[in-house]
PDB file of C-alpha atoms in Angstrom:
ATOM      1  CA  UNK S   1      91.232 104.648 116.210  1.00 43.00           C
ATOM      2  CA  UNK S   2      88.692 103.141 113.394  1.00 47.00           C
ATOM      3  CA  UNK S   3      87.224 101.571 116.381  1.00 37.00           C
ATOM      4  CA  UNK S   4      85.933 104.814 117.850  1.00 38.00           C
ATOM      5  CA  UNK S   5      85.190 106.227 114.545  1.00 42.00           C
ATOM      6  CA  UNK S   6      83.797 104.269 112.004  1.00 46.00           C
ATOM      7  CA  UNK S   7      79.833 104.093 113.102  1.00 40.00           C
ATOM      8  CA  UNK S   8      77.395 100.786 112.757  1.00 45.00           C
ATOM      9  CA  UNK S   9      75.996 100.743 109.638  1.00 45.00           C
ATOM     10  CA  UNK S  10      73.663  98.744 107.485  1.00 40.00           C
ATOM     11  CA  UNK S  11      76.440  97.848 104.838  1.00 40.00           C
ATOM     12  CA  UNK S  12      77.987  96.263 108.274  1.00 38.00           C
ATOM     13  CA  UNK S  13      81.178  98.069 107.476  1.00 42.00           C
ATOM     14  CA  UNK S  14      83.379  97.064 110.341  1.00 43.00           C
ATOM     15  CA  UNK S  15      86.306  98.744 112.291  1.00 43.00           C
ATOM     16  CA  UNK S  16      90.143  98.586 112.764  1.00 43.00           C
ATOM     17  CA  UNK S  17      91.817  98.090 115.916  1.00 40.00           C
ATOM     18  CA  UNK S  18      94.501 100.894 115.124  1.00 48.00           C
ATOM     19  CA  UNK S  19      94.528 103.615 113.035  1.00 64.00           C
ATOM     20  CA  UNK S  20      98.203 101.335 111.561  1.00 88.00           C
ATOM     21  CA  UNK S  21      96.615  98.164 111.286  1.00 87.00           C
ATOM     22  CA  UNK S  22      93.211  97.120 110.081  1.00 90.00           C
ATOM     23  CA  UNK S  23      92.174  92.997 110.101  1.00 92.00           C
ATOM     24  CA  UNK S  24      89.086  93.023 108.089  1.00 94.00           C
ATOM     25  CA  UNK S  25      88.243  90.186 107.707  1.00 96.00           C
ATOM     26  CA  UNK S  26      85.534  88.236 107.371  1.00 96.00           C
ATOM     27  CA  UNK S  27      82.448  91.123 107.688  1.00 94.00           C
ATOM     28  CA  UNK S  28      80.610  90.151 105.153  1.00 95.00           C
ATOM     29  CA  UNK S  29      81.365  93.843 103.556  1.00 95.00           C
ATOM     30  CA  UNK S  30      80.943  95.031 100.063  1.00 96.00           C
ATOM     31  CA  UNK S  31      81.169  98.693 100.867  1.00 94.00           C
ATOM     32  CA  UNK S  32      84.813  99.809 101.947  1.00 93.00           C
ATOM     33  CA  UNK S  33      84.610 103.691 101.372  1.00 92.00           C
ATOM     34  CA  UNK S  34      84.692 104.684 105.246  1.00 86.00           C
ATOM     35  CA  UNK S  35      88.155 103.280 105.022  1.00 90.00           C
ATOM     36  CA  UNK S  36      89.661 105.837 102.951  1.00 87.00           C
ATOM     37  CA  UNK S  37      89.581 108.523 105.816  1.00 85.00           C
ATOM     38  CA  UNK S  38      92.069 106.421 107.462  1.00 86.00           C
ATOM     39  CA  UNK S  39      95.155 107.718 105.142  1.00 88.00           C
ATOM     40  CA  UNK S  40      98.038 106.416 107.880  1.00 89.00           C
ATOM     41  CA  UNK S  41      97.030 102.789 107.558  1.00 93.00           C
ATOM     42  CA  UNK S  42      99.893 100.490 107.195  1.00 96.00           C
ATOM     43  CA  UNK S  43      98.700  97.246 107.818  1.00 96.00           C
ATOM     44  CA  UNK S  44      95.177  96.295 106.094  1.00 97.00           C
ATOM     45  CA  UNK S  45      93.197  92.790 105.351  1.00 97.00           C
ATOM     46  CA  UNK S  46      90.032  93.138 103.562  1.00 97.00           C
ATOM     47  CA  UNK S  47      89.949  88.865 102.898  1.00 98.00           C
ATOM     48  CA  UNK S  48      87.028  86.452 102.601  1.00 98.00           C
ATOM     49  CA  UNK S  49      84.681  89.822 102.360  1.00 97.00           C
ATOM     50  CA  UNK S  50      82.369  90.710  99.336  1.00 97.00           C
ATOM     51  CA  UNK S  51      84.449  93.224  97.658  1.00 98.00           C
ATOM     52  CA  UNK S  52      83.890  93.678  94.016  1.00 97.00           C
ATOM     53  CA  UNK S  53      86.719  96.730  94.421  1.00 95.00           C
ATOM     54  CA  UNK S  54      89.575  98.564  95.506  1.00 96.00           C
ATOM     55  CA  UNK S  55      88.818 101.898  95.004  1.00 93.00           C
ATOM     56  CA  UNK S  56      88.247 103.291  98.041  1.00 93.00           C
ATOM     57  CA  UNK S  57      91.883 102.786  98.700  1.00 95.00           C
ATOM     58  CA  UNK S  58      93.428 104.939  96.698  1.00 91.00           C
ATOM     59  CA  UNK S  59      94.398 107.493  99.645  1.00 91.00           C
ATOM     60  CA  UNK S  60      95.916 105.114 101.669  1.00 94.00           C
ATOM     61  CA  UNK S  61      99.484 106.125 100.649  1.00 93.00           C
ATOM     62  CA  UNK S  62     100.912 104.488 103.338  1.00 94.00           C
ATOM     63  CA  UNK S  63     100.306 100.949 103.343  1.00 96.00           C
ATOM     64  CA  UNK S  64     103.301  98.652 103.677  1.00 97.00           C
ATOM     65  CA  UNK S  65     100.790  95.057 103.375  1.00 98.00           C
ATOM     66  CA  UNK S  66      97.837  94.499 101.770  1.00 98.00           C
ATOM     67  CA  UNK S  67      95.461  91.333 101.672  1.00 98.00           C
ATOM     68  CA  UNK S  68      92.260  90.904  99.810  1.00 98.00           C
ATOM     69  CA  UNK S  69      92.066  87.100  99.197  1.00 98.00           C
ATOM     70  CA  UNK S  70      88.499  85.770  99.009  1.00 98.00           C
ATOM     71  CA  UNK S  71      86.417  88.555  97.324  1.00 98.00           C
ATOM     72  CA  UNK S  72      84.716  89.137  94.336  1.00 98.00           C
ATOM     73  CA  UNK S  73      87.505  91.669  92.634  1.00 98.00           C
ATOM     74  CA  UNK S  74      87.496  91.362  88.569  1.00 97.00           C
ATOM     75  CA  UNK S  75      90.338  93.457  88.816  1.00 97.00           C
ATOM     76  CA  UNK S  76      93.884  94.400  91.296  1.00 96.00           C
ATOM     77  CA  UNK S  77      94.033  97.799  89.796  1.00 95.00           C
ATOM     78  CA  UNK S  78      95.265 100.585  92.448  1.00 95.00           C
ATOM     79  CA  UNK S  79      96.953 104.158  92.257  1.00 93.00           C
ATOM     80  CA  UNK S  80     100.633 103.587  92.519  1.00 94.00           C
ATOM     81  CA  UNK S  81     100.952 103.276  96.322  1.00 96.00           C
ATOM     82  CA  UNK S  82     104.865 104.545  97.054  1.00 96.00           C
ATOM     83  CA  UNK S  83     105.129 102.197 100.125  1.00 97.00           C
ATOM     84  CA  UNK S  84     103.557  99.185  99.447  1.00 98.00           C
ATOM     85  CA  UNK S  85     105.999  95.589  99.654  1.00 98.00           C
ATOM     86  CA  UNK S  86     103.430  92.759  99.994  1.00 98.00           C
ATOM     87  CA  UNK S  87     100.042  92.242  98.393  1.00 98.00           C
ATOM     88  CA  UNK S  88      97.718  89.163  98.119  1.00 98.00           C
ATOM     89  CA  UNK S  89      94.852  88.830  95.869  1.00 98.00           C
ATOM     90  CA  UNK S  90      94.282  85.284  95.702  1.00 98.00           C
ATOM     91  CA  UNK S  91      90.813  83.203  95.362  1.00 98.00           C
ATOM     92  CA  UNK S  92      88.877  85.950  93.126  1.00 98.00           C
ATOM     93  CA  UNK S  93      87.968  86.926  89.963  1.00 98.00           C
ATOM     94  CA  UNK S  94      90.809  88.963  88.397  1.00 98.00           C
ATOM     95  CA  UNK S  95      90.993  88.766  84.998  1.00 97.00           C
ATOM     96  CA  UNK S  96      94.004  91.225  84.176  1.00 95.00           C
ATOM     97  CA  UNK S  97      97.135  92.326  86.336  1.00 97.00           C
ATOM     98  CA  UNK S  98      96.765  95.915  84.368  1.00 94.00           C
ATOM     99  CA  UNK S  99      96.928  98.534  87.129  1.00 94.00           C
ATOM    100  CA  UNK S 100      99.060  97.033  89.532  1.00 97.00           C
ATOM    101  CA  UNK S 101     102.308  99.420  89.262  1.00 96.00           C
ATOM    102  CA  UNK S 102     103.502  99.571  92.592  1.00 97.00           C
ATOM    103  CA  UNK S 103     107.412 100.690  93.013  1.00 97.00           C
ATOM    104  CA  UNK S 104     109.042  98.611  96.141  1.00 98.00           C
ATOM    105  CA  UNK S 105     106.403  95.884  95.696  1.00 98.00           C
ATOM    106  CA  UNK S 106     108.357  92.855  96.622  1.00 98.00           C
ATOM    107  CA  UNK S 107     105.872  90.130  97.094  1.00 98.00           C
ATOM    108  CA  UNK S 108     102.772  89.651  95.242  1.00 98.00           C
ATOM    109  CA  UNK S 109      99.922  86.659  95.174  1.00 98.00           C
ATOM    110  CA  UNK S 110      97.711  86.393  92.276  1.00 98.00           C
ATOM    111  CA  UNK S 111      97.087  82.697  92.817  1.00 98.00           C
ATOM    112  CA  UNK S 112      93.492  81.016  91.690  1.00 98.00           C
ATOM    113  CA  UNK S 113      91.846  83.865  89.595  1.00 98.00           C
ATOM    114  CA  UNK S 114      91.239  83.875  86.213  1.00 98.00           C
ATOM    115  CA  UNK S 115      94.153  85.793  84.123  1.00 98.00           C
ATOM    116  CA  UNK S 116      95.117  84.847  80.560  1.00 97.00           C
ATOM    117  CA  UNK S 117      97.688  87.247  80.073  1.00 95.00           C
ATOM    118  CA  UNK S 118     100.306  89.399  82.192  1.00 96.00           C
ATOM    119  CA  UNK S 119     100.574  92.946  81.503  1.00 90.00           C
ATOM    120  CA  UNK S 120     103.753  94.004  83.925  1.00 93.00           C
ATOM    121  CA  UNK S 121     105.175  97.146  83.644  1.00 90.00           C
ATOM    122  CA  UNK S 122     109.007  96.204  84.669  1.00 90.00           C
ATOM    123  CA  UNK S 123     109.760 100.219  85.804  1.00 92.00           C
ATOM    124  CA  UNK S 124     107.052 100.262  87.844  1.00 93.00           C
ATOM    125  CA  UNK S 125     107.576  96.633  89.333  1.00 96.00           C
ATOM    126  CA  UNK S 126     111.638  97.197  90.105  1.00 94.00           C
ATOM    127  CA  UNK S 127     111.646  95.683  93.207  1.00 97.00           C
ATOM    128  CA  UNK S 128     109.519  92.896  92.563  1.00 98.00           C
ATOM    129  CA  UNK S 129     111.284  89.665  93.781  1.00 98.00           C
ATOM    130  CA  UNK S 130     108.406  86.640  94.387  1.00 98.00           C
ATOM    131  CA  UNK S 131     105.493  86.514  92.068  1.00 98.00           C
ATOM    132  CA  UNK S 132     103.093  83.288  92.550  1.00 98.00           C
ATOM    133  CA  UNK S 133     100.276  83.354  89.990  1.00 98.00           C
ATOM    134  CA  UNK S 134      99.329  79.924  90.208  1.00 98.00           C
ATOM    135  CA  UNK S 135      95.638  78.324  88.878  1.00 98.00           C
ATOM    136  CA  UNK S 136      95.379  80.915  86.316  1.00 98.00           C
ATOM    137  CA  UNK S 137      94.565  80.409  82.546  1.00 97.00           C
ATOM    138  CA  UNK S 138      98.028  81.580  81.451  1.00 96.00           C
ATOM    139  CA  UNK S 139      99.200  80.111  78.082  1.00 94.00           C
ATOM    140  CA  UNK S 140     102.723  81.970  78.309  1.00 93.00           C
ATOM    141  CA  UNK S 141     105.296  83.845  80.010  1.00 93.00           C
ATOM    142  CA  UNK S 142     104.957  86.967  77.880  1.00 95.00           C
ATOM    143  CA  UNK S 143     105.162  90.028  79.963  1.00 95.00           C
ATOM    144  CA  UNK S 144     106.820  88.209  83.339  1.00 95.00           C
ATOM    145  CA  UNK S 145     110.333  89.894  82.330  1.00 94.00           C
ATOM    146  CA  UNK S 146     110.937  91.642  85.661  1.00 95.00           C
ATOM    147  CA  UNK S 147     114.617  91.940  86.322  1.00 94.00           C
ATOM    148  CA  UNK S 148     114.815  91.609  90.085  1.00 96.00           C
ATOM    149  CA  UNK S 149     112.159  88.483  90.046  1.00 96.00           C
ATOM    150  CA  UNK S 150     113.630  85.691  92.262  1.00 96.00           C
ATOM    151  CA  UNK S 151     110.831  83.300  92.985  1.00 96.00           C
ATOM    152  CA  UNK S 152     107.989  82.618  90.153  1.00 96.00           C
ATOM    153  CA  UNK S 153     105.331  80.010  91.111  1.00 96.00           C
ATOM    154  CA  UNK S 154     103.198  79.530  87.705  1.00 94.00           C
ATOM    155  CA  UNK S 155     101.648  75.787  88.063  1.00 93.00           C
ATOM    156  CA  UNK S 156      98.228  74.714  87.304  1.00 95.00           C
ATOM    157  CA  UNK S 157      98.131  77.167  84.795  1.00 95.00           C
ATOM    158  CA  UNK S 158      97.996  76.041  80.619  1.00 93.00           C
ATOM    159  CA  UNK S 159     101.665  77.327  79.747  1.00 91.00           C
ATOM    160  CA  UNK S 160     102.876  75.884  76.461  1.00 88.00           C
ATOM    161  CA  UNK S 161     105.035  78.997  75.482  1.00 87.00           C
ATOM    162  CA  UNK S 162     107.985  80.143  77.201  1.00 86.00           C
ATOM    163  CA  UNK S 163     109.067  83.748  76.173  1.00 89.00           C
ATOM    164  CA  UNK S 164     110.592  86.895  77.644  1.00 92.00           C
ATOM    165  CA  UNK S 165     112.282  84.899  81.060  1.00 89.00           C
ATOM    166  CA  UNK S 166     115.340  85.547  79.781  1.00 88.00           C
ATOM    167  CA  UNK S 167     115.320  89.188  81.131  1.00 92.00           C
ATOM    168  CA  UNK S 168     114.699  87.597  84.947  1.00 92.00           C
ATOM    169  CA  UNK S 169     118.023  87.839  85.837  1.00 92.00           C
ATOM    170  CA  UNK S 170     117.811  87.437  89.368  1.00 94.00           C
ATOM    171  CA  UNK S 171     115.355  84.175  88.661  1.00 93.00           C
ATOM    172  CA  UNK S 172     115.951  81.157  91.268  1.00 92.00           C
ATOM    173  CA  UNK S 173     112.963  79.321  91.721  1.00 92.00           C
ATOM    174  CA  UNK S 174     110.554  78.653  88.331  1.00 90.00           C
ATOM    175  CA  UNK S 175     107.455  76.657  89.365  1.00 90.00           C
ATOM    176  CA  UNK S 176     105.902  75.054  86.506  1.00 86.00           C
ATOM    177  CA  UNK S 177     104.044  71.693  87.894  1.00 86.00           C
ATOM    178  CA  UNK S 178     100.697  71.126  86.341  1.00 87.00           C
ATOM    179  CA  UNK S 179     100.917  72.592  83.556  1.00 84.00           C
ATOM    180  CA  UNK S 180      99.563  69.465  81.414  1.00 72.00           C
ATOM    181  CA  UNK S 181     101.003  68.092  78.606  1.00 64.00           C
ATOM    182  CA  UNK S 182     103.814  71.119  78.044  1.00 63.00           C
ATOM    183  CA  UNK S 183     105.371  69.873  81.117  1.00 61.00           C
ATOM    184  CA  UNK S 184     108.116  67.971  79.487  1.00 61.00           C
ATOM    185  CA  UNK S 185     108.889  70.422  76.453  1.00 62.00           C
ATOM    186  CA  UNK S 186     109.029  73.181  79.844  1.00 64.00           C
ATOM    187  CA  UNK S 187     111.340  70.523  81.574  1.00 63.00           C
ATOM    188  CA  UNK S 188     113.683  70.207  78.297  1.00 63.00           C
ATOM    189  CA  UNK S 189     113.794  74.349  78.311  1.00 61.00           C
ATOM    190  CA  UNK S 190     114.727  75.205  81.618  1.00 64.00           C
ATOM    191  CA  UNK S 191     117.348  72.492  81.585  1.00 60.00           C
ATOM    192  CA  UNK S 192     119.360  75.105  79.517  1.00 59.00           C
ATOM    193  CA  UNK S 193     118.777  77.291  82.792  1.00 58.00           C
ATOM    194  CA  UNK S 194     121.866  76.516  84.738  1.00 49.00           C
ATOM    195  CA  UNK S 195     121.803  79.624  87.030  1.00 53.00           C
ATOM    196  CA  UNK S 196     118.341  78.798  88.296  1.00 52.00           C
ATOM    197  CA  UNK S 197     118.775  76.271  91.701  1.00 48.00           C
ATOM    198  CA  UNK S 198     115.197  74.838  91.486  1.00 47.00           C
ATOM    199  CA  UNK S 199     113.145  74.351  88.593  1.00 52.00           C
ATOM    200  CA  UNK S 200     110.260  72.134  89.636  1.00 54.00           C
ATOM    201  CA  UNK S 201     107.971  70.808  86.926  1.00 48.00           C
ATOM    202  CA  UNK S 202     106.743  67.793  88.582  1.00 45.00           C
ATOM    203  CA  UNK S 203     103.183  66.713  87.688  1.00 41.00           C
TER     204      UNK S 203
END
């Protein structure tokens, strides 16, 4: 287990219970790289750490969840991981979603970080069905066309264009509140929208 094998160190990098399931969280760390020895992880949070980066990751193939909320990251950029469903990266300092191309990702939490613009990749997001990126600096929708997106959560954000949500076929939910003084034009849009069964724009 990491617990027998990853040694005391100055960078305080700490250990996982299971060589499946790592809770992170909270060390204080800014140096993952021990971690990447540990290829059969499935499980891992790395939140409310001092992670500037994912890198170190890039061999754990088989993660199903991963959590980094609370860090320093500028960016969510990882090596295609062929297993991984859920990912959180919310409360940092991501500035682009360039580099997150992950096949049977279903859920994903950008939430309170600091991207203008959304770079998706729909063929390498197919399975992608919630998507909250909420407290962002978005000014549109450009690039959120993912087919198979049911839930999208974009409030607090600056939206005042609407383009490209056509293609969200599958699209539900649309979460728009706080989003200033577009609110109303959003409302008047998604009105059209009659598939959708919640379209929340309150302020």
């Amino acid at each position: 287990s990491f617990t027998d094998q990853v040694p005391a160190c100055p960078q305080r990098q700490a250990v996982v219970s299971t060589q499946s399931t790592g809770d992170l969280r909270g060390k204080s760390l800014t140096d993952i790289s021990i971690v990447s020895a540990f290829v059969h992880v499935r499980y891992l949070d790395l939140s409310d750490n001092k992670l500037d980066s994912l890198a170190s990751l890039s061999s754990l193939t088989h993660l199903l969840t991963l959590k980094a909320d609370n860090n320093r990251l500028t960016s969510a950029a990882l090596a295609s991981m062929p297993y991984l469903q859920r990912a959180s990266f919310q409360n940092n300092k991501i500035t682009s979603t360039e580099g997150i191309s992950h096949p049977l990702l279903e859920v994903l939490n950008l939430n309170n970080n600091q991207i203008s613009q959304v770079q998706f990749d729909a063929d390498s997001l197919r399975k992608l069905s919630v998507l909250e990126i909420r407290g962002n600096q978005l000014t549109s929708t450009a690039g959120l066309g993912l087919p198979k997106l049911q839930r999208l959560y974009l409030g607090e954000n600056q939206i005042t264009e609407i383009v490209d949500l056509e293609k969200c076929t599958a699209l539900k939910i649309l979460h728009l509140r706080g989003n200033g003084d577009s609110t109303n034009q959003l409302e008047s849009w998604m009105g059209s929208q009659r598939t959708w069964s919640l379209c929340n724009t309150s302020t």
